[in-house]
Coordinates of C-alpha atoms and ligand atoms in Angstrom, one line a residue:
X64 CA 18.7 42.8 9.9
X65 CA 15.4 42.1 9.1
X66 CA 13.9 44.6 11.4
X67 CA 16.4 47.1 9.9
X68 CA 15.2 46.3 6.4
X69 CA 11.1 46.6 7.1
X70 CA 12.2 49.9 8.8
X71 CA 13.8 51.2 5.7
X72 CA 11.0 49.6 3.8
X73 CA 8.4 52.1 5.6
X74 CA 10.3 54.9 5.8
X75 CA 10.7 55.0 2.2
X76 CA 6.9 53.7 1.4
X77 CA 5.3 57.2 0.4
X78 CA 8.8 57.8 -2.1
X79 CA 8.3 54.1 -3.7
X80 CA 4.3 54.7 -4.4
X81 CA 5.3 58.3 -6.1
X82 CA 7.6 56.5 -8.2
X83 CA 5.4 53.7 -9.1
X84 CA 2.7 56.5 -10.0
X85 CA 5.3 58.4 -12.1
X86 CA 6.3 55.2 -14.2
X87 CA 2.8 54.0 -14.6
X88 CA 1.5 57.3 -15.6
X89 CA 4.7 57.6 -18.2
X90 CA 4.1 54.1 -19.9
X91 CA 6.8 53.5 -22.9
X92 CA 6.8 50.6 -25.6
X93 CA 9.2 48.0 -26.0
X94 CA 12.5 49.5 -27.1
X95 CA 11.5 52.7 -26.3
X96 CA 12.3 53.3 -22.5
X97 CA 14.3 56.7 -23.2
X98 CA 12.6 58.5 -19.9
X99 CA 12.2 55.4 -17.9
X100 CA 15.9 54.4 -18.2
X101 CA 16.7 57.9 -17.6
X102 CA 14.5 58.3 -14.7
X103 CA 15.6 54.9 -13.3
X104 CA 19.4 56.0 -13.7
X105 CA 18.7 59.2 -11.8
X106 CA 17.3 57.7 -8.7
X107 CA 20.2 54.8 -8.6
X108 CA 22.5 57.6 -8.3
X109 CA 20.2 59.6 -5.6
X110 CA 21.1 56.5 -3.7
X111 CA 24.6 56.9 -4.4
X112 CA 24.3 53.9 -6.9
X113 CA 27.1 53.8 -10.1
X114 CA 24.3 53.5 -13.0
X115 CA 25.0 52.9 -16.8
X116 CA 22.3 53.6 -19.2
X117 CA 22.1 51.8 -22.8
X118 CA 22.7 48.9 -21.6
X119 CA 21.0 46.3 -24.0
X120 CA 19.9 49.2 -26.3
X121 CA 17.4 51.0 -23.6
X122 CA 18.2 49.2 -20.3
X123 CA 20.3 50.6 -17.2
X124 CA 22.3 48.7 -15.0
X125 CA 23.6 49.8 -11.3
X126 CA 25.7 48.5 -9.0
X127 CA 26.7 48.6 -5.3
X128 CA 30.4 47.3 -4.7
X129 CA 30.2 45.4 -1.4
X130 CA 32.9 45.0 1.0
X131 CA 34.7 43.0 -1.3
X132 CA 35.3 40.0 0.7
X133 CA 33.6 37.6 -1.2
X134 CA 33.8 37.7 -5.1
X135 CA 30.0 36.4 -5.7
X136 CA 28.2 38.8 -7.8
X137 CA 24.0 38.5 -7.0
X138 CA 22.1 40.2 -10.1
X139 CA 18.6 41.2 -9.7
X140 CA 16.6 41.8 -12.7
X141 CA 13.0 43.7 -13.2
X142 CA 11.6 44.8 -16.7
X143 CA 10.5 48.1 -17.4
X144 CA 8.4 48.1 -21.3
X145 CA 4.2 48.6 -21.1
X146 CA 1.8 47.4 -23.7
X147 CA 0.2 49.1 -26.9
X148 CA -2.9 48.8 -24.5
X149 CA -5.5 51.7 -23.8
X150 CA -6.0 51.9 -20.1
X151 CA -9.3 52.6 -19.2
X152 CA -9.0 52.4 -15.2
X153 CA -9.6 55.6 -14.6
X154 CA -7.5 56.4 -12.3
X155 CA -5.7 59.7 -11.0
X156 CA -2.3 58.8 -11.8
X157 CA -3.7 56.6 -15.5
X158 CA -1.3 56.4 -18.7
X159 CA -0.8 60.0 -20.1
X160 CA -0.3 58.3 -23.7
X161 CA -2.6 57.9 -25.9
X162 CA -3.4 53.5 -26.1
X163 CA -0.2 52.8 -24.1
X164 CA -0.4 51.3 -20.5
X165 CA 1.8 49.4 -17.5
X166 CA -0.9 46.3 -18.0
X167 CA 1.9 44.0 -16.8
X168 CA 2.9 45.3 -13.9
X169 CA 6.2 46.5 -14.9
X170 CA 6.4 50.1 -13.2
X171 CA 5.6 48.0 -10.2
X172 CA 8.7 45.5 -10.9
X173 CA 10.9 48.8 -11.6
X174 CA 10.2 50.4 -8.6
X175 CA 11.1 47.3 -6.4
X176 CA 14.3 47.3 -7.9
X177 CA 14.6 50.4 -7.1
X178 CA 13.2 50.1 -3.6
X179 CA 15.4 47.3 -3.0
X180 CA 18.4 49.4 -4.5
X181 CA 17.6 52.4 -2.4
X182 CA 17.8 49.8 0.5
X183 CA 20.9 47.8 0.0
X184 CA 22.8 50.7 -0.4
X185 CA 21.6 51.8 3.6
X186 CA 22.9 48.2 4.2
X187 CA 26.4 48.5 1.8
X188 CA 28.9 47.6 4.5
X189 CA 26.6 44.4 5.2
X190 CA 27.0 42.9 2.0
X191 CA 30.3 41.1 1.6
X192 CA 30.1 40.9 -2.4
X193 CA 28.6 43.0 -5.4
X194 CA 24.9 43.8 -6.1
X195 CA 24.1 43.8 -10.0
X196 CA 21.0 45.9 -11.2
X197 CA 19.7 45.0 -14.1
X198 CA 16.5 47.2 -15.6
X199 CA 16.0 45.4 -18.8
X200 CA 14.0 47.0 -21.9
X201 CA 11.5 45.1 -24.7
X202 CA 10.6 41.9 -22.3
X203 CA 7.2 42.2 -23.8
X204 CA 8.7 40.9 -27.3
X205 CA 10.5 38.7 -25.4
X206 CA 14.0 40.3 -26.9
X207 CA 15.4 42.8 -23.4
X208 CA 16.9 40.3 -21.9
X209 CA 19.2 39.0 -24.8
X210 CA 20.1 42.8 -25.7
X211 CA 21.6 43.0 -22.0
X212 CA 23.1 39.4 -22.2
X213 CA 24.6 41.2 -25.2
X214 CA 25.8 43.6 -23.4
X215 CA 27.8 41.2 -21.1
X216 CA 25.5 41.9 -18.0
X217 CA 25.7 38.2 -16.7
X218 CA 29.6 38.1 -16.9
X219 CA 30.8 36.5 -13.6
X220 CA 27.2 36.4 -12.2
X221 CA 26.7 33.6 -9.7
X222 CA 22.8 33.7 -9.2
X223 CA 19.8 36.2 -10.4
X224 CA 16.7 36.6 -8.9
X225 CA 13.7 38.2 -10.7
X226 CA 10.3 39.5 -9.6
X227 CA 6.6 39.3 -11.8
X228 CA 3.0 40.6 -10.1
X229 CA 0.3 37.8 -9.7
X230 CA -3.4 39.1 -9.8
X231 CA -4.6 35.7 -8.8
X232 CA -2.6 36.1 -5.4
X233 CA -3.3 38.7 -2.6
X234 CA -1.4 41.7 -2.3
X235 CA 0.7 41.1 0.6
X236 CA 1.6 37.3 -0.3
X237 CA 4.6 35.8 -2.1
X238 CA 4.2 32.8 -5.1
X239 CA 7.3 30.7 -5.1
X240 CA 8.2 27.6 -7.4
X241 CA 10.4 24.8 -8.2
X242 CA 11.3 23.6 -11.2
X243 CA 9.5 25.2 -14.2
X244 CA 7.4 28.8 -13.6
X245 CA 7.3 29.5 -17.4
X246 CA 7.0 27.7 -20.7
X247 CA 9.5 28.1 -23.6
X248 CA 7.1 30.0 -26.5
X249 CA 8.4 29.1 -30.0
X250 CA 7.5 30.9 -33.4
X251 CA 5.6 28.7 -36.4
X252 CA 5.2 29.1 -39.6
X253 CA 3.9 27.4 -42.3
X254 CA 3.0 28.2 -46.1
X255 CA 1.1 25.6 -47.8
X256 CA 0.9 25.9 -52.1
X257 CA -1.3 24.6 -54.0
X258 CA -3.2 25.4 -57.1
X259 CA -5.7 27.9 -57.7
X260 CA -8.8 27.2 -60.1
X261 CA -12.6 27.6 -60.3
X262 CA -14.4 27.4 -57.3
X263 CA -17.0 25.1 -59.4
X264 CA -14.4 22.7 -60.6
X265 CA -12.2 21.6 -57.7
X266 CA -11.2 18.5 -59.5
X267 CA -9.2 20.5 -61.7
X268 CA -7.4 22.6 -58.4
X269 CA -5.3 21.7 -55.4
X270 CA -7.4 23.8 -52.7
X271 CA -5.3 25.4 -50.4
X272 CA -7.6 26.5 -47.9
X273 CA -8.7 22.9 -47.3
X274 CA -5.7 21.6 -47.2
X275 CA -4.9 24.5 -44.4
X276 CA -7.7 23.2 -42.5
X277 CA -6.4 19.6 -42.4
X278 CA -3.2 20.6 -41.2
X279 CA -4.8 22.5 -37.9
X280 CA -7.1 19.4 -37.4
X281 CA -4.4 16.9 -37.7
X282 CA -2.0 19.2 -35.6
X283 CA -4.6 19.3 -32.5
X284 CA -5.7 15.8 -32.5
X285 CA -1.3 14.3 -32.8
X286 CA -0.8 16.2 -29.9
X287 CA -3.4 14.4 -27.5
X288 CA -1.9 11.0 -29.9
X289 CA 1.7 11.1 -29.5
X290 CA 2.8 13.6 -27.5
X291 CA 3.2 12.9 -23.7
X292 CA 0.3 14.2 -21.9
X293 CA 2.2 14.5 -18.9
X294 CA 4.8 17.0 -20.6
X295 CA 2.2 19.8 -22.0
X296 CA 2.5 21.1 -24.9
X297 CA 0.1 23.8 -26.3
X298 CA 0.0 24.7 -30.3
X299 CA -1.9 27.8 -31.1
X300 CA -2.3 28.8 -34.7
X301 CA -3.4 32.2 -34.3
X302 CA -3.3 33.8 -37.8
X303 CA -4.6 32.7 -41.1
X304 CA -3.6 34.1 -44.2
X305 CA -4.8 33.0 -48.0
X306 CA -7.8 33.7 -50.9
X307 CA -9.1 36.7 -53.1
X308 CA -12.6 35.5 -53.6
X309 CA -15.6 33.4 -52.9
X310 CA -15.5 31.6 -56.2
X311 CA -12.1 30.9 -56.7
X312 CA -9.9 28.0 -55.3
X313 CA -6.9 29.6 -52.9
X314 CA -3.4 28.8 -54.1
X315 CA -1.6 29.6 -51.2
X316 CA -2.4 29.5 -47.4
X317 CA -0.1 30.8 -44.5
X318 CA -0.7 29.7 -41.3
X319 CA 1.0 31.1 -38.0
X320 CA 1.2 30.4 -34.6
X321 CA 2.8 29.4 -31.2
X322 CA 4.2 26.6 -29.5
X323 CA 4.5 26.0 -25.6
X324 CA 6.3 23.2 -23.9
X325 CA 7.9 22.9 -20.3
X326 CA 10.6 20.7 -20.7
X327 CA 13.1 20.9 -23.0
X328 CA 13.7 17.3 -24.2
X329 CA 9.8 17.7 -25.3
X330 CA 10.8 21.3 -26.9
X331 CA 13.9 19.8 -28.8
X332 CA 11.6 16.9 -31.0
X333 CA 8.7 19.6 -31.5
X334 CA 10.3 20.9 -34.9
X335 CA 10.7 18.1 -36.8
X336 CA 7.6 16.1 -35.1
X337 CA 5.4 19.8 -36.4
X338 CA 7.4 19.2 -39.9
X339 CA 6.7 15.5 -40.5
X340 CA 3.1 16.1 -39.5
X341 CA 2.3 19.3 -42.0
X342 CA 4.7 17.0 -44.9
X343 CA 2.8 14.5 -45.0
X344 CA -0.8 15.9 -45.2
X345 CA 0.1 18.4 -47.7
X346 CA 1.9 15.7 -50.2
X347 CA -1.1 13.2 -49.5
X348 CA -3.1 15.9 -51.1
X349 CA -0.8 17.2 -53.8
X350 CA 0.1 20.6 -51.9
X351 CA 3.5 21.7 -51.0
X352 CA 4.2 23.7 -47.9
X353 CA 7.2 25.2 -46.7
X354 CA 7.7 24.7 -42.2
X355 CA 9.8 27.4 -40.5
X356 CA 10.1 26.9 -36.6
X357 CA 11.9 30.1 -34.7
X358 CA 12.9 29.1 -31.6
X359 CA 11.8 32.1 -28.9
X360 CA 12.5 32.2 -24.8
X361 CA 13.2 29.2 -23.1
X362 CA 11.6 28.2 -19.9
X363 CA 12.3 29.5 -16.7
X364 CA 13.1 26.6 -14.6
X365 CA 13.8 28.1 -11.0
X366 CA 16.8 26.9 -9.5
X367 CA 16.3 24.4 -6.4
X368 CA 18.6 26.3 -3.4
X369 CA 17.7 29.6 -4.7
X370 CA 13.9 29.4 -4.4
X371 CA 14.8 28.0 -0.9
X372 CA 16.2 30.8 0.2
X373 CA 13.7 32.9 -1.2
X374 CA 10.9 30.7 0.3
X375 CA 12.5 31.0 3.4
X376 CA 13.3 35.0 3.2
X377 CA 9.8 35.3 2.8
X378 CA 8.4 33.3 5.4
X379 CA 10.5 35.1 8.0
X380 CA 9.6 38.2 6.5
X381 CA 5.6 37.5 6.6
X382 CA 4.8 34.4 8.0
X383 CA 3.8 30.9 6.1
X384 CA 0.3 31.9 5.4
X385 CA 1.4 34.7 3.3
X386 CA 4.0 32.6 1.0
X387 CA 2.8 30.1 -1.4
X388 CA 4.1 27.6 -3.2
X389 CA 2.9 27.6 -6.4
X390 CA 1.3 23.9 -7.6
X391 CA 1.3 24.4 -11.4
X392 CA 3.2 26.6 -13.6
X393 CA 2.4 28.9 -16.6
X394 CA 1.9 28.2 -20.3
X395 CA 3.1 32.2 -20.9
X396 CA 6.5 32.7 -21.1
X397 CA 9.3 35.3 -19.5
X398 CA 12.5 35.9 -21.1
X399 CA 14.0 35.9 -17.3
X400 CA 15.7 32.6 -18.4
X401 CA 17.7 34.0 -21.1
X402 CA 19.7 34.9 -17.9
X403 CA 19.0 31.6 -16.8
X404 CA 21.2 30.0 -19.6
X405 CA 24.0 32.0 -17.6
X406 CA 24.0 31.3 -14.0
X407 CA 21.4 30.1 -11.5
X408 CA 18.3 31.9 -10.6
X409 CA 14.6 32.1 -9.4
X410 CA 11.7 34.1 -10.1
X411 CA 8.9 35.1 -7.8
X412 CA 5.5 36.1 -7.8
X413 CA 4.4 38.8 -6.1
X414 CA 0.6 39.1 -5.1
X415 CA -1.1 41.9 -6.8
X416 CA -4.9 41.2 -5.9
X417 CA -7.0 43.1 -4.0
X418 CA -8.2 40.9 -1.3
X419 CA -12.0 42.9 -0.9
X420 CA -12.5 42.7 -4.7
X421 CA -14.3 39.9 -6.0
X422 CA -12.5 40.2 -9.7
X423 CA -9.3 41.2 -10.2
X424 CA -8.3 42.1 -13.8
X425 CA -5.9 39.3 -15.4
X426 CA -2.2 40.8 -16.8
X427 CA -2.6 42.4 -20.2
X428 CA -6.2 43.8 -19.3
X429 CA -7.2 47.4 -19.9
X430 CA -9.0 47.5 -16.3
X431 CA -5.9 45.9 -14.7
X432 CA -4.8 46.7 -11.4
X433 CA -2.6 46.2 -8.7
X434 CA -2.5 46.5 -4.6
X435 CA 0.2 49.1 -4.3
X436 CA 1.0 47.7 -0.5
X437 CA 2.1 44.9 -2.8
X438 CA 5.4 46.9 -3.7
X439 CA 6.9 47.1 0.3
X440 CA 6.3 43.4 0.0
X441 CA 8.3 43.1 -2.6
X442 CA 11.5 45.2 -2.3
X443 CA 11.6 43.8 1.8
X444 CA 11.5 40.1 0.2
X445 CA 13.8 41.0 -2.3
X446 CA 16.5 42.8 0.1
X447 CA 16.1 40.4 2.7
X448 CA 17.0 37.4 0.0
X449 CA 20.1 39.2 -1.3
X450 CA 21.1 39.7 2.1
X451 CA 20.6 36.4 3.0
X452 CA 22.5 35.0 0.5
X453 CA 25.7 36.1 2.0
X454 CA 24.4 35.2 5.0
X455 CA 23.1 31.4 4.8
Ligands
NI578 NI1 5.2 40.9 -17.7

């Protein structure tokens, strides 16, 4: 079967590049995937595929019914949203709009779900139970994948898997992990009063700015003092927010920022642990302050058995040099485990990098670039694992 599948894989090469030309060079915002989901809905049908558009707002799902004799239902998710980026790679087939761009690597994710569509459905009366397609909108603000969860996409699900390009890894390899691949990313925000006054008599003021600066200090240094340093966390406070002018003593000062942690017990303390901290240096200098903590994506923690299988998919597929497993996770996040709260899944990585380039742009770059050979990799791993999985 494996042989059949890189077979199909080749044949239909020159088709998959088009495609991931057209997507890339049609980029669309979160939200906003009107052609993409319409584009992506007419080539699941080509294929003979049923596909259902708005589906989590701007997603499309397809789906190949198997033989029916096993009642398993395998989803496999890519994203399809670009960036408010300006590409400025220069190349023939480059964003036609205007500060827009696939810096993510999302038209490549699309297409191998497409690939891999195109190629399970050559391989239908191998497949003893159903084949979800899920081609999720918005995972760039993190909110696609509840929109299709929404939409009842992981009812009687049994596993997902789910694809993102690496640039640090060659294109041709395959990045598997255990256990956590992505950190939960959590919203902060914190107001802090105080009093306003002249900037000659502070005495006479409760400086908020000041106080602002205290809280960041005292922030960075608890976490290297009390929080585990073998369970990371990492607090960014990337906006600040408060004064009208050089001589006069800020009243107010909002602060906001993100929080990333890989394991959930240390995720579940950070709110209060963040609220005690910013209580008590604001009311040790007479400020008040107001905490709100927004919990965002979990963590994808990759399920055990199912990164097994696609460890081992790979490695027949390309050999154990080409398949890595990954040492260290990520401090970014992936709203792939929204589905994970649903059923059992794993995420790979798929190597991006050019192997005869000495730099190879990072995700989210204007210059950023992928291998396209990359993309046979990925569909072949992809439809070898679903096959497999009815065929352990
Ligand atoms: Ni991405």
């Amino acid at each position: 079967m494996l042989t059949q599948i890189k077979d199909l894989a080749t044949q239909l090469a020159p088709r998959l590049i088009e495609i991931r030309r057209h997507i890339h060079s049609h980029p669309e915002l979160s939200g906003q995937e009107y052609q993409t989901s319409a584009f992506v809905a007419g080539v699941l049908s080509s294929c003979g595929i049923h596909a259902e558009e708005g589906v989590g707002k701007t997603g499309v799902i397809g789906e190949l019914p198997g033989t029916g004799e096993d009642n398993r239902i395998l989803a496999i998710r890519t994203d399809m949203d670009a960036l408010p980026i300006e590409e400025c790679t220069g190349l023939d087939f480059a964003s036609r709009q205007s500060g827009i761009m696939h810096a993510c690597g999302h038209d490549v994710h699309t297409t191998v779900g497409l690939g891999t569509a195109m190629i399970l459905s050559e391989i239908a009366g191998e497949l003893p139970g159903k084949v979800r397609f899920l081609f999720q909108p918005a995972e760039e603000i993190a909110q696609g994948a509840s929109w299709m969860v929404k939409d009842r996409v992981m009812e009687n699900i049994s596993a997902i898997l789910g694809v993102h390009v690496f640039p640090s890894i060659p294109g041709g390899s395959i990045g598997v992990r255990y256990g956590a691949l992505t950190a939960a990313a959590d919203d902060l925000e914190i107001m802090i009063i105080g009093e306003s006054g002249h900037g000659a008599r502070p005495h006479e003021a409760i400086d908020a700015i000041w106080i602002a600066s205290q809280v960041v200090t005292t922030l960075q240094q608890a976490i290297s003092r009390t929080q585990n340093p073998l369970r990371p966390v990492v607090l960014t406070i990337g906006k600040i927010n408060g004064g009208r002018a050089p001589n006069v003593i800020a009243d107010k000062v909002q602060l906001s920022g993100t929080v990333r942690s890989l394991h959930p017990e240390t995720r579940a303390q950070l709110p209060n642990w963040i609220e005690q901290i910013v209580n008590s240096v604001c009311h040790s200098y007479g400020a008040k302050c107001q905490v709100s903590y927004k919990q965002g994506v979990p963590s994808v923690q990759n399920d055990y058995n199912l990164t097994q299988l696609l460890q081992s998919a790979a490695e027949e597929a390309w050999g154990s040099d080409r398949v890595q497993v990954l040492p260290e996770p990520s401090l970014g996040a992936e709203d792939f485990s929204v589905y994970l709260q649903h059923a059992p899944g794993s995420m790979f990585r798929l190597g991006v990098g050019y192997k005869e380039k000495i730099l190879n742009y990072p995700l989210h770059h204007p210059l950023f670039d992928v291998d396209e050979s990359a993309i046979i990799t990925g569909v072949v791993t992809m439809a070898y694992t679903a096959y497999k999985y009815w065929h352990q």
